[in-house]
Amino acid sequence: MTELHGSEARSPRPEAWLKAWLLAARPKTLSAAAAPVIVGVALALRERQAIGWIYAVCVLFGALSIQIATNFINDALDFRRGADTHERLGPVRVTQAGLLTAESVLRGGYLFLIVAALFGIPLIAQAGWPIVVVGVASMLMAYAYTGGPYPLAYHGLGELFVMLFFGLIAVGGTYFVLTLRYSIAVVVCGVAVGSLAVVILAINNLRDIDGDRATNKKTVATRIGERGARVEIALAALTPFVAVALLGDFRLLTVLAALPLAIALIVRVYRSSGRELNRCLAMAGALQWAFSLLFLIGALL
């Protein structure tokens, strides 16, 4: 289906219009933004009984806003580059399906970047210039992931991107805002949470491997093949549990309750292909929620 133009694109039914924007936001992916904030808050609570909850809320909504902006921009730019076609195996992309125009979805992405910047103002007042650096870098990368002269997702750098911005930087930034310091434990937990984000990306890339090869999108999966991609997913799914064990804090071993879900996910990935992998994505999102909330419970013990 082609893009809608003119009055047909500008004046859909209100309920259809709202549904299209909700679809573009990809709510099932928002665990990737929430999980590192939850873990960062948990680490702060592990060391002190009281934290600035208003700052925690601002970090959470700022992270969610950047995630939604990234999803919007990705939706529009993948369509423009021809990466999303009618043969797409993943969930519906609104620009490819003709539900919204690429221009309007891009504008929506920029709007959510502005919203994220507004949530960042109290954080800058609290923690200073490091938050400016993190915030500006995060917003630039929201576009650079699929846009610009060297889109990261098209050159096999997606895993590095999510490890940094949905792991190390997100967990570390949350912890720094709440404590005004950093620690080795934050780095370890950043790797743990970032690995869970890598799982989601790698499943997406495994599902889309044939289409990405056809459009010359050089993801890690297209470089290492289906077998290598499944090994990557398995390692990334198990890494968080090893990382938390290295912290040596028995309270945090509550996360082991999520290990059966990780193993079930790995087994399903090895048994699935094509559209079947969409169910694996749902499991990967559930794993993010389970791990982060169990981590929080352990930190509160």
Short mmCIF file of C-alpha atoms in Angstrom, two decimals:
data_model
loop_
_atom_site.label_atom_id
_atom_site.label_comp_id
_atom_site.label_asym_id
_atom_site.label_seq_id
_atom_site.Cartn_x
_atom_site.Cartn_y
_atom_site.Cartn_z
CA MET A 1 0.00 0.00 0.00
CA THR A 2 1.34 3.43 -0.84
CA GLU A 3 1.39 6.53 1.33
CA LEU A 4 -1.78 8.54 1.64
CA HIS A 5 -1.68 12.12 0.45
CA GLY A 6 -3.93 15.11 0.48
CA SER A 7 -7.16 15.21 2.46
CA GLU A 8 -7.24 11.40 2.80
CA ALA A 9 -3.97 11.50 4.80
CA ARG A 10 -4.84 14.68 6.70
CA SER A 11 -8.38 13.84 7.77
CA PRO A 12 -8.75 10.22 8.85
CA ARG A 13 -11.37 9.25 11.39
CA PRO A 14 -10.26 10.39 14.88
CA GLU A 15 -10.17 6.85 16.31
CA ALA A 16 -8.20 5.55 13.31
CA TRP A 17 -5.82 8.51 13.54
CA LEU A 18 -5.15 7.87 17.24
CA LYS A 19 -4.73 4.15 16.63
CA ALA A 20 -2.18 4.85 13.89
CA TRP A 21 -0.08 7.07 16.17
CA LEU A 22 -0.25 4.51 18.96
CA LEU A 23 0.89 1.86 16.49
CA ALA A 24 3.79 4.10 15.41
CA ALA A 25 4.86 4.55 19.05
CA ARG A 26 5.31 0.74 19.34
CA PRO A 27 4.26 0.50 23.01
CA LYS A 28 5.57 -3.07 23.28
CA THR A 29 9.12 -1.74 22.75
CA LEU A 30 8.95 0.80 25.58
CA SER A 31 10.31 -1.74 28.05
CA ALA A 32 13.70 -0.97 26.47
CA ALA A 33 13.46 2.60 27.80
CA ALA A 34 11.84 1.78 31.14
CA ALA A 35 14.06 -1.15 32.21
CA PRO A 36 17.35 0.81 32.54
CA VAL A 37 15.61 3.55 34.51
CA ILE A 38 14.11 0.98 36.90
CA VAL A 39 17.53 -0.62 37.41
CA GLY A 40 19.22 2.77 37.88
CA VAL A 41 16.63 3.72 40.50
CA ALA A 42 17.10 0.34 42.17
CA LEU A 43 20.86 0.85 42.41
CA ALA A 44 20.33 4.26 44.01
CA LEU A 45 17.83 2.82 46.50
CA ARG A 46 20.27 0.01 47.29
CA GLU A 47 22.68 2.61 48.69
CA ARG A 48 20.34 5.17 50.23
CA GLN A 49 16.86 5.11 51.70
CA ALA A 50 15.68 8.36 50.12
CA ILE A 51 16.03 9.57 46.55
CA GLY A 52 14.59 12.48 44.60
CA TRP A 53 11.53 10.82 43.10
CA ILE A 54 10.66 13.83 40.96
CA TYR A 55 14.00 13.37 39.18
CA ALA A 56 13.34 9.64 38.76
CA VAL A 57 9.98 10.44 37.13
CA CYS A 58 11.61 12.99 34.82
CA VAL A 59 14.26 10.47 33.77
CA LEU A 60 11.58 7.86 33.06
CA PHE A 61 9.37 10.11 30.94
CA GLY A 62 12.37 11.63 29.22
CA ALA A 63 13.63 8.16 28.28
CA LEU A 64 10.18 7.07 27.08
CA SER A 65 9.90 10.23 24.98
CA ILE A 66 13.25 9.58 23.29
CA GLN A 67 12.25 5.95 22.65
CA ILE A 68 8.98 7.02 21.02
CA ALA A 69 10.81 9.66 18.97
CA THR A 70 13.29 7.02 17.80
CA ASN A 71 10.43 4.70 16.83
CA PHE A 72 8.72 7.45 14.82
CA ILE A 73 11.91 8.47 13.03
CA ASN A 74 12.82 4.84 12.36
CA ASP A 75 9.35 4.18 10.91
CA ALA A 76 9.56 7.10 8.50
CA LEU A 77 13.19 6.77 7.42
CA ASP A 78 13.12 2.99 6.92
CA PHE A 79 10.18 3.54 4.57
CA ARG A 80 12.02 6.26 2.66
CA ARG A 81 15.08 4.04 2.28
CA GLY A 82 12.98 1.18 0.98
CA ALA A 83 13.77 -1.13 3.89
CA ASP A 84 10.06 -1.51 4.77
CA THR A 85 8.00 -3.07 1.99
CA HIS A 86 4.72 -4.98 1.70
CA GLU A 87 6.76 -8.16 2.30
CA ARG A 88 7.74 -7.01 5.81
CA LEU A 89 7.45 -9.82 8.39
CA GLY A 90 7.35 -7.66 11.50
CA PRO A 91 4.53 -5.63 13.06
CA VAL A 92 2.86 -3.03 10.83
CA ARG A 93 4.82 0.15 10.13
CA VAL A 94 2.41 3.05 9.70
CA THR A 95 4.23 4.82 6.87
CA GLN A 96 4.70 1.65 4.83
CA ALA A 97 1.04 0.76 5.40
CA GLY A 98 -0.10 4.21 4.29
CA LEU A 99 -1.72 5.02 7.64
CA LEU A 100 0.34 8.18 8.12
CA THR A 101 2.72 10.10 5.88
CA ALA A 102 6.45 9.92 6.47
CA GLU A 103 6.54 13.70 6.89
CA SER A 104 3.94 13.69 9.68
CA VAL A 105 5.63 10.80 11.48
CA LEU A 106 8.97 12.59 11.32
CA ARG A 107 7.39 15.71 12.76
CA GLY A 108 5.96 13.57 15.55
CA GLY A 109 9.44 12.27 16.26
CA TYR A 110 10.85 15.78 16.51
CA LEU A 111 7.98 16.79 18.80
CA PHE A 112 8.80 13.96 21.21
CA LEU A 113 12.45 15.01 21.21
CA ILE A 114 11.30 18.44 22.37
CA VAL A 115 9.19 16.79 25.08
CA ALA A 116 12.26 14.81 26.19
CA ALA A 117 14.28 18.04 26.37
CA LEU A 118 11.63 19.60 28.62
CA PHE A 119 11.81 16.65 31.00
CA GLY A 120 15.58 17.10 30.97
CA ILE A 121 15.49 20.65 32.37
CA PRO A 122 15.04 19.61 36.05
CA LEU A 123 17.70 16.93 35.56
CA ILE A 124 20.21 19.48 34.28
CA ALA A 125 19.42 21.69 37.27
CA GLN A 126 20.09 18.72 39.55
CA ALA A 127 23.16 17.12 37.95
CA GLY A 128 24.66 19.74 35.65
CA TRP A 129 26.54 19.50 32.35
CA PRO A 130 26.92 15.68 32.20
CA ILE A 131 23.15 15.46 31.68
CA VAL A 132 23.38 18.01 28.86
CA VAL A 133 25.94 15.80 27.12
CA VAL A 134 23.89 12.63 27.64
CA GLY A 135 20.66 14.29 26.57
CA VAL A 136 22.05 15.88 23.41
CA ALA A 137 23.84 12.66 22.42
CA SER A 138 20.69 10.61 22.98
CA MET A 139 18.58 12.93 20.83
CA LEU A 140 21.14 13.02 18.05
CA MET A 141 21.40 9.23 18.04
CA ALA A 142 17.59 8.94 17.88
CA TYR A 143 17.95 10.33 14.36
CA ALA A 144 21.36 8.86 13.48
CA TYR A 145 20.14 5.31 14.15
CA THR A 146 18.38 5.24 10.77
CA GLY A 147 19.08 8.73 9.40
CA GLY A 148 21.96 10.88 8.28
CA PRO A 149 24.86 10.03 5.97
CA TYR A 150 25.91 6.97 7.99
CA PRO A 151 22.83 5.37 9.62
CA LEU A 152 24.02 3.08 12.40
CA ALA A 153 21.35 0.43 11.85
CA TYR A 154 22.45 -0.01 8.23
CA HIS A 155 26.11 -0.61 9.07
CA GLY A 156 25.96 -3.27 11.76
CA LEU A 157 26.23 -0.80 14.65
CA GLY A 158 22.76 -1.32 16.08
CA GLU A 159 23.96 -3.58 18.91
CA LEU A 160 26.60 -1.05 19.95
CA PHE A 161 23.96 1.69 19.90
CA VAL A 162 21.49 -0.14 22.14
CA MET A 163 24.20 -1.35 24.54
CA LEU A 164 25.35 2.22 25.04
CA PHE A 165 22.07 4.14 25.07
CA PHE A 166 19.69 1.51 26.49
CA GLY A 167 22.26 0.09 28.87
CA LEU A 168 25.39 1.87 30.05
CA ILE A 169 24.25 5.46 29.48
CA ALA A 170 20.61 4.97 30.55
CA VAL A 171 21.41 3.09 33.76
CA GLY A 172 24.42 5.29 34.51
CA GLY A 173 22.57 8.52 33.78
CA THR A 174 19.66 7.56 36.03
CA TYR A 175 21.98 6.59 38.87
CA PHE A 176 24.07 9.75 38.47
CA VAL A 177 21.05 12.06 38.60
CA LEU A 178 19.90 10.43 41.83
CA THR A 179 23.28 10.10 43.59
CA LEU A 180 25.61 12.53 41.76
CA ARG A 181 28.25 9.84 41.42
CA TYR A 182 29.15 6.69 39.48
CA SER A 183 30.37 3.20 40.35
CA ILE A 184 31.58 -0.08 38.87
CA ALA A 185 28.27 -1.70 39.84
CA VAL A 186 26.52 0.76 37.53
CA VAL A 187 28.73 -0.32 34.62
CA VAL A 188 28.02 -4.00 35.30
CA CYS A 189 24.27 -3.38 35.50
CA GLY A 190 24.43 -1.22 32.38
CA VAL A 191 25.88 -4.17 30.48
CA ALA A 192 23.16 -6.43 31.93
CA VAL A 193 20.28 -4.20 30.85
CA GLY A 194 21.94 -3.33 27.55
CA SER A 195 22.20 -7.03 26.76
CA LEU A 196 18.44 -7.37 27.14
CA ALA A 197 17.98 -4.56 24.61
CA VAL A 198 20.40 -6.34 22.28
CA VAL A 199 18.16 -9.43 22.49
CA ILE A 200 15.21 -7.47 21.08
CA LEU A 201 17.28 -5.90 18.30
CA ALA A 202 18.91 -9.21 17.37
CA ILE A 203 15.54 -10.99 17.15
CA ASN A 204 14.28 -8.22 14.87
CA ASN A 205 17.35 -8.56 12.68
CA LEU A 206 17.09 -12.35 12.56
CA ARG A 207 13.46 -12.12 11.47
CA ASP A 208 14.25 -9.54 8.79
CA ILE A 209 17.51 -11.09 7.58
CA ASP A 210 16.32 -11.88 4.05
CA GLY A 211 14.73 -8.49 3.51
CA ASP A 212 17.77 -6.69 4.92
CA ARG A 213 20.06 -8.59 2.56
CA ALA A 214 17.82 -7.62 -0.36
CA THR A 215 17.98 -3.90 0.58
CA ASN A 216 21.69 -4.00 1.48
CA LYS A 217 20.99 -3.26 5.15
CA LYS A 218 24.15 -4.66 6.75
CA THR A 219 23.03 -5.71 10.21
CA VAL A 220 25.05 -8.02 12.41
CA ALA A 221 22.62 -10.81 11.49
CA THR A 222 23.28 -10.41 7.76
CA ARG A 223 27.02 -10.53 8.46
CA ILE A 224 27.11 -13.59 10.74
CA GLY A 225 24.14 -15.53 9.35
CA GLU A 226 21.09 -17.10 11.00
CA ARG A 227 23.06 -19.55 13.15
CA GLY A 228 25.37 -16.81 14.41
CA ALA A 229 22.40 -14.54 15.12
CA ARG A 230 20.77 -17.21 17.26
CA VAL A 231 24.00 -17.67 19.21
CA GLU A 232 24.16 -13.89 19.69
CA ILE A 233 20.60 -13.87 21.08
CA ALA A 234 21.34 -16.74 23.47
CA LEU A 235 24.48 -15.10 24.83
CA ALA A 236 22.77 -11.72 25.22
CA ALA A 237 19.82 -13.30 27.05
CA LEU A 238 22.09 -15.05 29.58
CA THR A 239 24.59 -12.20 30.10
CA PRO A 240 22.38 -10.21 32.55
CA PHE A 241 22.27 -13.08 35.03
CA VAL A 242 26.04 -13.58 34.92
CA ALA A 243 26.57 -9.83 35.32
CA VAL A 244 24.36 -9.58 38.41
CA ALA A 245 26.05 -12.63 39.96
CA LEU A 246 29.40 -10.83 39.57
CA LEU A 247 28.15 -8.04 41.84
CA GLY A 248 28.26 -10.47 44.78
CA ASP A 249 25.07 -9.09 46.35
CA PHE A 250 22.80 -11.99 47.27
CA ARG A 251 19.79 -9.67 47.52
CA LEU A 252 19.96 -9.05 43.79
CA LEU A 253 19.81 -12.73 42.95
CA THR A 254 16.04 -12.26 42.90
CA VAL A 255 16.60 -11.77 39.15
CA LEU A 256 17.23 -15.52 38.85
CA ALA A 257 13.47 -15.95 38.97
CA ALA A 258 13.49 -14.60 35.41
CA LEU A 259 16.07 -17.13 34.20
CA PRO A 260 13.45 -19.74 33.14
CA LEU A 261 11.86 -17.10 30.91
CA ALA A 262 15.26 -16.37 29.34
CA ILE A 263 15.84 -20.08 28.67
CA ALA A 264 12.34 -20.48 27.22
CA LEU A 265 13.03 -17.51 24.95
CA ILE A 266 16.30 -19.02 23.71
CA VAL A 267 14.61 -22.35 22.96
CA ARG A 268 11.82 -20.61 21.06
CA VAL A 269 14.26 -18.53 19.04
CA TYR A 270 16.06 -21.70 17.94
CA ARG A 271 12.74 -23.25 16.90
CA SER A 272 11.28 -20.20 15.14
CA SER A 273 11.79 -18.34 11.91
CA GLY A 274 10.11 -15.58 9.91
CA ARG A 275 6.91 -14.20 11.41
CA GLU A 276 7.08 -16.76 14.24
CA LEU A 277 9.88 -14.63 15.73
CA ASN A 278 7.37 -11.86 16.49
CA ARG A 279 6.21 -13.98 19.44
CA CYS A 280 9.83 -14.12 20.59
CA LEU A 281 9.87 -10.32 20.61
CA ALA A 282 6.94 -10.32 23.04
CA MET A 283 8.84 -12.76 25.27
CA ALA A 284 11.96 -10.57 25.09
CA GLY A 285 9.95 -7.55 26.23
CA ALA A 286 8.49 -9.58 29.09
CA LEU A 287 12.02 -10.63 30.04
CA GLN A 288 13.08 -6.98 30.27
CA TRP A 289 10.16 -6.16 32.57
CA ALA A 290 10.69 -9.26 34.71
CA PHE A 291 14.44 -8.72 35.10
CA SER A 292 14.21 -5.02 35.96
CA LEU A 293 11.32 -5.38 38.41
CA LEU A 294 12.94 -8.37 40.13
CA PHE A 295 16.15 -6.34 40.37
CA LEU A 296 14.18 -3.54 42.04
CA ILE A 297 12.61 -5.97 44.50
CA GLY A 298 16.04 -7.36 45.38
CA ALA A 299 17.45 -3.88 45.93
CA LEU A 300 14.59 -3.08 48.32
CA LEU A 301 15.14 -6.19 50.46
#
